[in-house]
PDB file of N, CA and C in Angstrom:
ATOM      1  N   UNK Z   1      72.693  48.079  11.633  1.00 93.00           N
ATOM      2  CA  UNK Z   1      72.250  48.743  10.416  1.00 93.00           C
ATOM      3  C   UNK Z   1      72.240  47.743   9.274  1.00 93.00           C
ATOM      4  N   UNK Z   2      71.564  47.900   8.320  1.00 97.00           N
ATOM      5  CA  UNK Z   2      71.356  47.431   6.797  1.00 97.00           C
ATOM      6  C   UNK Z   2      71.461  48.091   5.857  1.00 97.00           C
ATOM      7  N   UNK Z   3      72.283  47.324   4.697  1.00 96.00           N
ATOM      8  CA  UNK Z   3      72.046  48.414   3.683  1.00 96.00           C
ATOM      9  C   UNK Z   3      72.336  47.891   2.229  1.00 96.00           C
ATOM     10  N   UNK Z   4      71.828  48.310   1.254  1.00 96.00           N
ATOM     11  CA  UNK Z   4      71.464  47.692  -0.524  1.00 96.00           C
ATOM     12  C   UNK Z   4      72.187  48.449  -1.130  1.00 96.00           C
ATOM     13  N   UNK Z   5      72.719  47.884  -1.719  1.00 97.00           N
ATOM     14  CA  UNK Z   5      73.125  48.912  -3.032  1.00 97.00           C
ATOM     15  C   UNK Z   5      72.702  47.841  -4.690  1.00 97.00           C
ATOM     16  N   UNK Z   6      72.188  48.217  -5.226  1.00 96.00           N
ATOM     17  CA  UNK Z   6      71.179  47.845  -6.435  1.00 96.00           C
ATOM     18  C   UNK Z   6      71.143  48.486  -7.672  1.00 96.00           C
ATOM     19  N   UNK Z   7      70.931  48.167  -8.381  1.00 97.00           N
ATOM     20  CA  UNK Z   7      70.697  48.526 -10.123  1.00 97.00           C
ATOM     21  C   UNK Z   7      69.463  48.321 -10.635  1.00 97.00           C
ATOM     22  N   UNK Z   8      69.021  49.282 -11.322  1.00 93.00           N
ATOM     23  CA  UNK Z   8      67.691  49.205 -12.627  1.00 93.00           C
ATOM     24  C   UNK Z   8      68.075  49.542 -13.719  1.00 93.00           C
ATOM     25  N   UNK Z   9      68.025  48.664 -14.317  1.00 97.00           N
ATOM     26  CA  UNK Z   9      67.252  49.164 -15.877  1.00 97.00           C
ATOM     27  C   UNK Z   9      66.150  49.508 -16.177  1.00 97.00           C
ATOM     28  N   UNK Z  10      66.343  50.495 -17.027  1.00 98.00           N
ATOM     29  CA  UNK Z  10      65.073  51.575 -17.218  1.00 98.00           C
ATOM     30  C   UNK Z  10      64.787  50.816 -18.346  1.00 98.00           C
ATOM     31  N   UNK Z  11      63.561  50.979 -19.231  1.00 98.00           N
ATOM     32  CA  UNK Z  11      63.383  50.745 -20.736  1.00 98.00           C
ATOM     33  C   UNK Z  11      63.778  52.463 -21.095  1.00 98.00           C
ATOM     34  N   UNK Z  12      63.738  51.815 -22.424  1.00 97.00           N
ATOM     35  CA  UNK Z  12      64.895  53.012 -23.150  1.00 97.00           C
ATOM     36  C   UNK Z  12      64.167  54.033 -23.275  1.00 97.00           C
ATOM     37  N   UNK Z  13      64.700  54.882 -22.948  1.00 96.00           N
ATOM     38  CA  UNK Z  13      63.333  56.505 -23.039  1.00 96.00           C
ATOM     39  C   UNK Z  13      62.994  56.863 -21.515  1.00 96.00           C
ATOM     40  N   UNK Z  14      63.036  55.590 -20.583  1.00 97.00           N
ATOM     41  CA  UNK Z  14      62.227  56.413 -19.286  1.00 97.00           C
ATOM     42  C   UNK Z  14      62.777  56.149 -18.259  1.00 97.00           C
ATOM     43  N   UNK Z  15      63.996  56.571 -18.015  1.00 98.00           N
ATOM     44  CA  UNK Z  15      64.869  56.374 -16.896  1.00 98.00           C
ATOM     45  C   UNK Z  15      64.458  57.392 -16.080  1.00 98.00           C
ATOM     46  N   UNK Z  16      64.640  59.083 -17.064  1.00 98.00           N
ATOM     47  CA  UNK Z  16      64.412  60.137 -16.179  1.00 98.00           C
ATOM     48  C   UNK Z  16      62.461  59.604 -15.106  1.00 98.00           C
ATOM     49  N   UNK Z  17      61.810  59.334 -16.019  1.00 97.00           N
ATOM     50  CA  UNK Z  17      60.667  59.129 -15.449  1.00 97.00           C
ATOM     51  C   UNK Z  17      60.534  57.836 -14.115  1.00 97.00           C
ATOM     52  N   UNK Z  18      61.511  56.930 -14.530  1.00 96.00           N
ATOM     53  CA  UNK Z  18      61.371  56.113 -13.218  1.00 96.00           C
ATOM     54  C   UNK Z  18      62.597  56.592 -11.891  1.00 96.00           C
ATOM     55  N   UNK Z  19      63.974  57.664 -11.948  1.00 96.00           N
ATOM     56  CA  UNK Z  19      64.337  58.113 -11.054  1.00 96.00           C
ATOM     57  C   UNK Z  19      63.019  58.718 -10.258  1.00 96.00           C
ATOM     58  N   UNK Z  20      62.557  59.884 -11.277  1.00 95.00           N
ATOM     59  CA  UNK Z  20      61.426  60.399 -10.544  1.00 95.00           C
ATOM     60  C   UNK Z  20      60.687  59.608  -9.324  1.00 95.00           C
ATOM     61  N   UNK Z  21      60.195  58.626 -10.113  1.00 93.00           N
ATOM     62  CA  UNK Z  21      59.206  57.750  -8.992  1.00 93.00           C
ATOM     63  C   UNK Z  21      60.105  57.123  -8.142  1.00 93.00           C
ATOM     64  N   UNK Z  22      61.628  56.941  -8.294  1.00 91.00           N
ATOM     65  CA  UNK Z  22      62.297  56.114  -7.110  1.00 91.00           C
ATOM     66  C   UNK Z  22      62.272  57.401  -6.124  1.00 91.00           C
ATOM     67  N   UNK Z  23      62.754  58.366  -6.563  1.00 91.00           N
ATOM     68  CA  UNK Z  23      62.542  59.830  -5.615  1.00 91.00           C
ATOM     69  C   UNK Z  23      61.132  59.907  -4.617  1.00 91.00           C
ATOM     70  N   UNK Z  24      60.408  59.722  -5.237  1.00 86.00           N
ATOM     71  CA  UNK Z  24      58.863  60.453  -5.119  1.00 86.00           C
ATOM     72  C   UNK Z  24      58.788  59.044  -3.584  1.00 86.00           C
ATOM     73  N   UNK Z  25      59.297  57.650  -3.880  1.00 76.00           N
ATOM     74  CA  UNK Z  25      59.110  56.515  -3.053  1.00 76.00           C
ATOM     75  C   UNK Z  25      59.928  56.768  -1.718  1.00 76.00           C
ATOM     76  N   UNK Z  26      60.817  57.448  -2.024  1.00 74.00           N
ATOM     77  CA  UNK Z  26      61.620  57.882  -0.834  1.00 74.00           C
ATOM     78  C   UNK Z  26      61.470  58.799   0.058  1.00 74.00           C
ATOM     79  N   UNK Z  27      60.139  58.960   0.290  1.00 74.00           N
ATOM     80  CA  UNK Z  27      59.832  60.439   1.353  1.00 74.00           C
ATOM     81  C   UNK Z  27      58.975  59.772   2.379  1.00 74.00           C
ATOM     82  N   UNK Z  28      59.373  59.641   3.363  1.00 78.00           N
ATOM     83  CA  UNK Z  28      58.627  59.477   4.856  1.00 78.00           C
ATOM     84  C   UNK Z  28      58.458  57.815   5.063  1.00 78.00           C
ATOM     85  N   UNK Z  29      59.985  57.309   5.109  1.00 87.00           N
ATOM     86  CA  UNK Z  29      60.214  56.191   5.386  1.00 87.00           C
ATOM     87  C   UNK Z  29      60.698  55.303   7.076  1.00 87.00           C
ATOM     88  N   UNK Z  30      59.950  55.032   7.593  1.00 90.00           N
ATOM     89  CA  UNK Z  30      60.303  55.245   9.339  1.00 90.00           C
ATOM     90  C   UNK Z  30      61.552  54.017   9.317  1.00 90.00           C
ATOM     91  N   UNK Z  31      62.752  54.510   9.821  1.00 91.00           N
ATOM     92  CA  UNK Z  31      63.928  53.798   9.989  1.00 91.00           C
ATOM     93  C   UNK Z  31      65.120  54.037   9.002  1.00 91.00           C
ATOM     94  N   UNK Z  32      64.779  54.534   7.490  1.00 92.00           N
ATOM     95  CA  UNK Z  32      65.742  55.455   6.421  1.00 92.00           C
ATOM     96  C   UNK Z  32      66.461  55.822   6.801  1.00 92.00           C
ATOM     97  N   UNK Z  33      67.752  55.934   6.626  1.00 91.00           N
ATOM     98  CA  UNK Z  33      68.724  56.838   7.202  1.00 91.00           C
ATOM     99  C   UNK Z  33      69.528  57.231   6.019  1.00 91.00           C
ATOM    100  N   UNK Z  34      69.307  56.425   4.886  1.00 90.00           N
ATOM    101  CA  UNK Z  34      69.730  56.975   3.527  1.00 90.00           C
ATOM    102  C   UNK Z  34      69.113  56.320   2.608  1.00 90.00           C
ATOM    103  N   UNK Z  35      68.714  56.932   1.347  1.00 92.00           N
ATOM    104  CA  UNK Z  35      68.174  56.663   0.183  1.00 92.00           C
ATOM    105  C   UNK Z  35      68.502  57.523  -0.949  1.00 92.00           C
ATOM    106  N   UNK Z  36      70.044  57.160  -1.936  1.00 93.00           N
ATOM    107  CA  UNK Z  36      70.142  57.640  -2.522  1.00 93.00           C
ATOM    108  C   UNK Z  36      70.293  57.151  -4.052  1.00 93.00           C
ATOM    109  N   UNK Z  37      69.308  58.010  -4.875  1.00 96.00           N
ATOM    110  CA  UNK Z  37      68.901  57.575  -6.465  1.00 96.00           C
ATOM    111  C   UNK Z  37      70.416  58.144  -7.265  1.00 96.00           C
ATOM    112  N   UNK Z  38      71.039  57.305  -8.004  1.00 97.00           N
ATOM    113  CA  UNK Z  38      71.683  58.229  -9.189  1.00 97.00           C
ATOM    114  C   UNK Z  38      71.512  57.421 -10.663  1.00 97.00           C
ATOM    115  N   UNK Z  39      72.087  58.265 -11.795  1.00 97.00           N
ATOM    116  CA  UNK Z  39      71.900  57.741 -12.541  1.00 97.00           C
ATOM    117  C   UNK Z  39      73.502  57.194 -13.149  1.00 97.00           C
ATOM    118  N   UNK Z  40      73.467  56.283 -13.630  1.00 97.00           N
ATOM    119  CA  UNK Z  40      74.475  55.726 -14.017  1.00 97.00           C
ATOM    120  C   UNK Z  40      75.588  56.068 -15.227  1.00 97.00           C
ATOM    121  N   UNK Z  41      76.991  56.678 -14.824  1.00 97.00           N
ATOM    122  CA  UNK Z  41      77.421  57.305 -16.155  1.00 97.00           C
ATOM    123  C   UNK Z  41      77.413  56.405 -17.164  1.00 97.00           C
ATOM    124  N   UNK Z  42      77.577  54.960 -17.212  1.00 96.00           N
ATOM    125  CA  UNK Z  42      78.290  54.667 -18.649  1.00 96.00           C
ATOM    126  C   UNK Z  42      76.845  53.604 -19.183  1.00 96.00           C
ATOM    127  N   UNK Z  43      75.901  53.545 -18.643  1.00 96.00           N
ATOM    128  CA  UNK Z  43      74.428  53.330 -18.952  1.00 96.00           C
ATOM    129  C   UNK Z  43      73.652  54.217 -19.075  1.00 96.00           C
ATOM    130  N   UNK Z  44      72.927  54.434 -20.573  1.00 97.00           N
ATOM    131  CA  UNK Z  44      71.848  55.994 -20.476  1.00 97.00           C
ATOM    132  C   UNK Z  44      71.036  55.256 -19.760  1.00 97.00           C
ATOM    133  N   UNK Z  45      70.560  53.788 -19.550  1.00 97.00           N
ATOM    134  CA  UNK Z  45      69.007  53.352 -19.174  1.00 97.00           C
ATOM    135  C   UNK Z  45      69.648  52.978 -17.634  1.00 97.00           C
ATOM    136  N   UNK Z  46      70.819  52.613 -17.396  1.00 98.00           N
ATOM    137  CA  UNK Z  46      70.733  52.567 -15.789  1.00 98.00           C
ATOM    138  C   UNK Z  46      70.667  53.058 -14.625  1.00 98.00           C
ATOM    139  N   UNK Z  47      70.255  52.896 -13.479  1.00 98.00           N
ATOM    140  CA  UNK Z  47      69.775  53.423 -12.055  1.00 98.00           C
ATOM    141  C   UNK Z  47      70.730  52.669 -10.952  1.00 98.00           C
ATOM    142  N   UNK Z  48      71.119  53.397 -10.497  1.00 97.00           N
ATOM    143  CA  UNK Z  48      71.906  52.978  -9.156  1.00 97.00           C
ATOM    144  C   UNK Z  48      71.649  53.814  -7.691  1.00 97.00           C
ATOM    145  N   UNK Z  49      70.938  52.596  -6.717  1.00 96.00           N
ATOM    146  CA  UNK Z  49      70.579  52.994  -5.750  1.00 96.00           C
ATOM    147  C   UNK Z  49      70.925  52.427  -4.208  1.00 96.00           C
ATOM    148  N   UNK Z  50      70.701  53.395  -3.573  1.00 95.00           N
ATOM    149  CA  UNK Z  50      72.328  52.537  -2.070  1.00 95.00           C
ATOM    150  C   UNK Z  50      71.169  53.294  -1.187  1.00 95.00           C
ATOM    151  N   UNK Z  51      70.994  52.728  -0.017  1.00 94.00           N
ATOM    152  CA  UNK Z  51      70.047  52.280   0.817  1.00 94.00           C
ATOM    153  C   UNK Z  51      70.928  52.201   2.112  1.00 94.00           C
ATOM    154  N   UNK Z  52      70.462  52.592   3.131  1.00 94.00           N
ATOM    155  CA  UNK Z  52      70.654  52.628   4.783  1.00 94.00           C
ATOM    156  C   UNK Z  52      69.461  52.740   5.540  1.00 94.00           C
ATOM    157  N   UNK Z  53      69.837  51.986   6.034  1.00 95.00           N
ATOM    158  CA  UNK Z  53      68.016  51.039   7.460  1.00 95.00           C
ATOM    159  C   UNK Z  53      68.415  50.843   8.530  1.00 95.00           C
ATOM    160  N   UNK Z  54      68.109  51.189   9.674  1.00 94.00           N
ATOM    161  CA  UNK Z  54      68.375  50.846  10.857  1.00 94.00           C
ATOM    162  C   UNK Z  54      67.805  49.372  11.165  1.00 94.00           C
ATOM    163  N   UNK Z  55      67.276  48.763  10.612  1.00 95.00           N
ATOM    164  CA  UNK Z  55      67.448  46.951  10.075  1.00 95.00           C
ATOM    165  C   UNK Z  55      66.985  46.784   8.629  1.00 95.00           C
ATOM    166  N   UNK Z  56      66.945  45.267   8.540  1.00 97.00           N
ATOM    167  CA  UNK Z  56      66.463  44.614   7.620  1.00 97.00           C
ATOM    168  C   UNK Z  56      65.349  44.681   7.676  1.00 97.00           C
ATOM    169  N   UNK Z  57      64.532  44.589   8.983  1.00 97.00           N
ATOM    170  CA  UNK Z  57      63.313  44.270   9.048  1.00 97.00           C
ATOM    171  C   UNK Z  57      62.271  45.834   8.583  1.00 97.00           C
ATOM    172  N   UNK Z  58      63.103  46.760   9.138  1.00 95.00           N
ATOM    173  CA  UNK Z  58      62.031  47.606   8.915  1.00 95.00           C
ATOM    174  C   UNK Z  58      62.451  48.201   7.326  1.00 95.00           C
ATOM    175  N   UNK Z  59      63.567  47.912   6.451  1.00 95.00           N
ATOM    176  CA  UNK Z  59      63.615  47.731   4.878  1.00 95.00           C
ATOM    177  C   UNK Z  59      62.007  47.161   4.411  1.00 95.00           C
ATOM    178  N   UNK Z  60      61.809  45.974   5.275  1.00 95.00           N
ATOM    179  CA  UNK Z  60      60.736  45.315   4.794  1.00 95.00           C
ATOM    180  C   UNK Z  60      59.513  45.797   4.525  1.00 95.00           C
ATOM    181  N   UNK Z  61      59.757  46.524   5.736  1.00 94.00           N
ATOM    182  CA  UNK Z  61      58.216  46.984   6.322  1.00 94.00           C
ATOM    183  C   UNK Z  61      57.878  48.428   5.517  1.00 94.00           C
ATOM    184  N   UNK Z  62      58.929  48.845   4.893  1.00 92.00           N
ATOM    185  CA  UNK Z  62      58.783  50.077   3.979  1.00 92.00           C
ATOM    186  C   UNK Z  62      57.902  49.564   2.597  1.00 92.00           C
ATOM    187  N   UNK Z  63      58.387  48.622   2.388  1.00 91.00           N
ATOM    188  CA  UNK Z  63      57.745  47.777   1.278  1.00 91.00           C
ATOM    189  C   UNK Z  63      56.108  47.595   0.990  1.00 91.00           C
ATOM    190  N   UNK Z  64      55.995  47.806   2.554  1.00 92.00           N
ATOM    191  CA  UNK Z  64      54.474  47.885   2.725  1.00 92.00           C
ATOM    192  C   UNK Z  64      53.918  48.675   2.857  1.00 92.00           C
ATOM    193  N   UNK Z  65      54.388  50.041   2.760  1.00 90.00           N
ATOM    194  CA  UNK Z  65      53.670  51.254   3.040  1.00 90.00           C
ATOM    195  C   UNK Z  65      52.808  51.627   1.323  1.00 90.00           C
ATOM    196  N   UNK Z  66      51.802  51.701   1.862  1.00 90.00           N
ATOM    197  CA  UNK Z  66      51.091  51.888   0.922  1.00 90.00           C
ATOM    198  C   UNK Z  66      51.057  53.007  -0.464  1.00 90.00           C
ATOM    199  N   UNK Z  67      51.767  53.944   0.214  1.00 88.00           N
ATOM    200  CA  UNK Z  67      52.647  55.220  -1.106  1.00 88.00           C
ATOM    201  C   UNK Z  67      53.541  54.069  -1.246  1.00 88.00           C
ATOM    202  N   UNK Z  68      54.034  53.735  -0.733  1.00 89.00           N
ATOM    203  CA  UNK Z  68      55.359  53.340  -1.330  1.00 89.00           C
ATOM    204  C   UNK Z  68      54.854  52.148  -2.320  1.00 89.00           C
ATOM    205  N   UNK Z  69      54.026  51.114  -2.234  1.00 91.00           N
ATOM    206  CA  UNK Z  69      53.557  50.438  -3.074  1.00 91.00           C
ATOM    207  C   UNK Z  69      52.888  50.668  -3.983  1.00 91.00           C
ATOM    208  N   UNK Z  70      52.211  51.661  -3.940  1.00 91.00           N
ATOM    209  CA  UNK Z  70      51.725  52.763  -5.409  1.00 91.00           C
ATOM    210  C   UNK Z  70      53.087  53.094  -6.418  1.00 91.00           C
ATOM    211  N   UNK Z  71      53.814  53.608  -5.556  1.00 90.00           N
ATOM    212  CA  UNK Z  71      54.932  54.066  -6.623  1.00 90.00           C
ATOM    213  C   UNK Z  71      55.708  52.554  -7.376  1.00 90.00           C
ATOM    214  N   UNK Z  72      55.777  51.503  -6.353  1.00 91.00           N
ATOM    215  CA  UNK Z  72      56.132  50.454  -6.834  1.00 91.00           C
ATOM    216  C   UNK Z  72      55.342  50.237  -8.316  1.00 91.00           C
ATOM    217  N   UNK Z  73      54.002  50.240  -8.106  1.00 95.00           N
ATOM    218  CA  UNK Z  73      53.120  49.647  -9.166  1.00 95.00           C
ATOM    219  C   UNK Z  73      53.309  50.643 -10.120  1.00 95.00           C
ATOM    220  N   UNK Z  74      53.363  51.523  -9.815  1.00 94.00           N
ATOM    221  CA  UNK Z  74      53.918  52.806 -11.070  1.00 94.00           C
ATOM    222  C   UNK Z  74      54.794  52.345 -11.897  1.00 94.00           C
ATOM    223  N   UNK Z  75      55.964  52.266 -11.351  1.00 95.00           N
ATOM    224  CA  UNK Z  75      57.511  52.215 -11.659  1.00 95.00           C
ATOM    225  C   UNK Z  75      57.450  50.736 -12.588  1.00 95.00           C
ATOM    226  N   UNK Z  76      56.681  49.689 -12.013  1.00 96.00           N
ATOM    227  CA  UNK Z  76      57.325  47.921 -12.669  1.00 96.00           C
ATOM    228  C   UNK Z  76      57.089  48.797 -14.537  1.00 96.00           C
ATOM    229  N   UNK Z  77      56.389  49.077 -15.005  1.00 97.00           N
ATOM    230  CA  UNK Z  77      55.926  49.085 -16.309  1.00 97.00           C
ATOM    231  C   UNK Z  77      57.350  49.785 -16.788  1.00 97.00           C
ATOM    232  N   UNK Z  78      58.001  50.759 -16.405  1.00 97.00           N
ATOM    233  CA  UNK Z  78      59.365  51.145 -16.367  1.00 97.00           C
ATOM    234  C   UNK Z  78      60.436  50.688 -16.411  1.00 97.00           C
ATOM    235  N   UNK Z  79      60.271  49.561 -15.856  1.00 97.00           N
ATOM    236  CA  UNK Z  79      61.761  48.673 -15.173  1.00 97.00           C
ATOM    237  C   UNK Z  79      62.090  47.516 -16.234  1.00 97.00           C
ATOM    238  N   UNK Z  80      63.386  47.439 -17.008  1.00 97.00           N
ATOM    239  CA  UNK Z  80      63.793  46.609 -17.632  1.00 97.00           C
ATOM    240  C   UNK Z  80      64.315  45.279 -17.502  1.00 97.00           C
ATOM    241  N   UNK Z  81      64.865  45.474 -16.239  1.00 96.00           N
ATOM    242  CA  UNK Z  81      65.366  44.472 -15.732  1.00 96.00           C
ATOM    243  C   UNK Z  81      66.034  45.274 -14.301  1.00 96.00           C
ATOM    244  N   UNK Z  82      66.691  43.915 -13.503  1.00 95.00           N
ATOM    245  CA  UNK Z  82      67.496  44.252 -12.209  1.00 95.00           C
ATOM    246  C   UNK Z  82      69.220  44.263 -12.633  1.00 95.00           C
ATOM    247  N   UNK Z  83      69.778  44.742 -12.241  1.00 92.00           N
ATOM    248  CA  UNK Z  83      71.174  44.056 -12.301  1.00 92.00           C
ATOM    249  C   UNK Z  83      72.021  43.862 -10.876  1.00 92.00           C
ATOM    250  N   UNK Z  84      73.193  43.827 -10.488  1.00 94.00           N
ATOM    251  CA  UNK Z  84      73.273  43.453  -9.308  1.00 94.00           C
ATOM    252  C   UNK Z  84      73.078  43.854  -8.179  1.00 94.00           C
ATOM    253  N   UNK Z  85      73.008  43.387  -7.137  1.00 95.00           N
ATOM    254  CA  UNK Z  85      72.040  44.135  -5.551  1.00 95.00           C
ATOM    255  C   UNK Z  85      73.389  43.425  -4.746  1.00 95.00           C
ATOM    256  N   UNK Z  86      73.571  44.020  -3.770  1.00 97.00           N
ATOM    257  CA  UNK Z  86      74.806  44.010  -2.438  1.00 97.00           C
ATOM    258  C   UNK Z  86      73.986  44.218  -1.224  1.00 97.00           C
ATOM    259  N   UNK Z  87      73.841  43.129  -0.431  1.00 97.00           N
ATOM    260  CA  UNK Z  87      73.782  43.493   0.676  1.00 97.00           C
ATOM    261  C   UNK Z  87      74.856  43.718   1.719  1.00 97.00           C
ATOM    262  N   UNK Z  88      74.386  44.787   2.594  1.00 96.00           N
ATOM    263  CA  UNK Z  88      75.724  44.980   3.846  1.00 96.00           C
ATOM    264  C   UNK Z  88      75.458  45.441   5.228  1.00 96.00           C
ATOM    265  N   UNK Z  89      76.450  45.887   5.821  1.00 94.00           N
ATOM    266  CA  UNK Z  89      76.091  46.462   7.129  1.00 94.00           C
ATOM    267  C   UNK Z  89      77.407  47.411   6.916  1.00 94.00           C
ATOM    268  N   UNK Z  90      76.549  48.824   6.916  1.00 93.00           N
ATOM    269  CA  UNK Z  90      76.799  49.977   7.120  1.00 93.00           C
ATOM    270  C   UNK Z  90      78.012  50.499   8.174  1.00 93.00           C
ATOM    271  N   UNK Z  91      78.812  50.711   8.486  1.00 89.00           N
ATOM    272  CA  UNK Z  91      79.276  51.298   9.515  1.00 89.00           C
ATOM    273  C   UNK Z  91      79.938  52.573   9.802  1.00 89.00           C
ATOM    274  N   UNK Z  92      79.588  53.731   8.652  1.00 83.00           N
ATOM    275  CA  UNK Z  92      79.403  54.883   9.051  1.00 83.00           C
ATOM    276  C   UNK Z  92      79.979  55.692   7.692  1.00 83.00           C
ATOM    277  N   UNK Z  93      80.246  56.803   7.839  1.00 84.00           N
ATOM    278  CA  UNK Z  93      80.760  57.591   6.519  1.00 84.00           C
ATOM    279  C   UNK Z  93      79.705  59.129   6.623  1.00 84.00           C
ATOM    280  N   UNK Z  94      80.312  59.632   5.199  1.00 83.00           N
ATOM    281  CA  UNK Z  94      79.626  61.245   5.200  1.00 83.00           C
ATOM    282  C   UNK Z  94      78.182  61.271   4.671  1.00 83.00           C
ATOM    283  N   UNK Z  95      77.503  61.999   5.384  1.00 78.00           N
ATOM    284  CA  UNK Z  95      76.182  61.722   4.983  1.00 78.00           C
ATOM    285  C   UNK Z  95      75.049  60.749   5.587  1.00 78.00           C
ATOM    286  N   UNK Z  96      75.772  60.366   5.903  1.00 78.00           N
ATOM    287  CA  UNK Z  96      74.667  58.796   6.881  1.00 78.00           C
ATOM    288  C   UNK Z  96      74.556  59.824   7.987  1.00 78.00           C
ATOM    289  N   UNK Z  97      72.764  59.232   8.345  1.00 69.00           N
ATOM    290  CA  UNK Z  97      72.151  60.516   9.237  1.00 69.00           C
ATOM    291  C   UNK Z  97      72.296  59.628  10.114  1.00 69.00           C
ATOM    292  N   UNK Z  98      72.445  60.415  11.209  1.00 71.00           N
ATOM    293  CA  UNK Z  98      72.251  59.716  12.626  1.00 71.00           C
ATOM    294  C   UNK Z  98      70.949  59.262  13.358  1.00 71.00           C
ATOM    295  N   UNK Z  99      71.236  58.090  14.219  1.00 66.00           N
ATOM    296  CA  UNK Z  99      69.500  57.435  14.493  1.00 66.00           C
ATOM    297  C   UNK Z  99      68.536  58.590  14.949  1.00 66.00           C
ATOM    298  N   UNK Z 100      67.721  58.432  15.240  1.00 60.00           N
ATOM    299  CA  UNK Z 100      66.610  59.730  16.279  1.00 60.00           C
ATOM    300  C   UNK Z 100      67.084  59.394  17.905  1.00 60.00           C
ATOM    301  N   UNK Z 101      67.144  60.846  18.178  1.00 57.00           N
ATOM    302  CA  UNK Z 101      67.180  60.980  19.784  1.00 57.00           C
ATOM    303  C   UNK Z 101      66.349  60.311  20.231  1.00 57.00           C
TER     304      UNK Z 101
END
């Protein structure tokens, strides 16, 4: 397994509007096993998002799905900056879906 955990900055005013589109990017991702958006308590403009992939590789390959790169191109005009990203390997907990039969 793979997995991100990451930060956005929103520009000021449109956080609610770019969760939206991180939401909207997260539907029908082949290999997902988690994708979860929150918003950050002690930042009004920050985004914190934690990620589970049954690899790296197919993380990648989400990148390329073409909704999903729409919403990308949506979202950059939104995005203030990055702040820090974690990569890891997953090894289980509440909520992490199990692979497909």
């Amino acid at each position: 397994m793979y997995g991100l955990i990451g930060k956005f900055k929103a520009k000021p005013g449109e956080r609610d509007a770019l969760v939206a589109l991180l939401l909207e990017a997260s539907s029908d991702m082949p290999g997902c096993r988690s994708y979860i958006v929150g918003k950050d308590l002690t930042d009004a403009d920050g985004i914190c998002v934690t990620e589970v992939w049954d690899s790296k590789e197919l993380h990648a390959a989400s990148l390329q799905i073409p909704a999903v790169r729409a919403v990308i191109q949506r979202a950059m005009p939104l995005i203030a900056g990055f702040g820090e990203r974690f990569e890891m390997e997953p090894v289980g907990g509440v909520g992490l879906k199990s692979p497909p039969a």
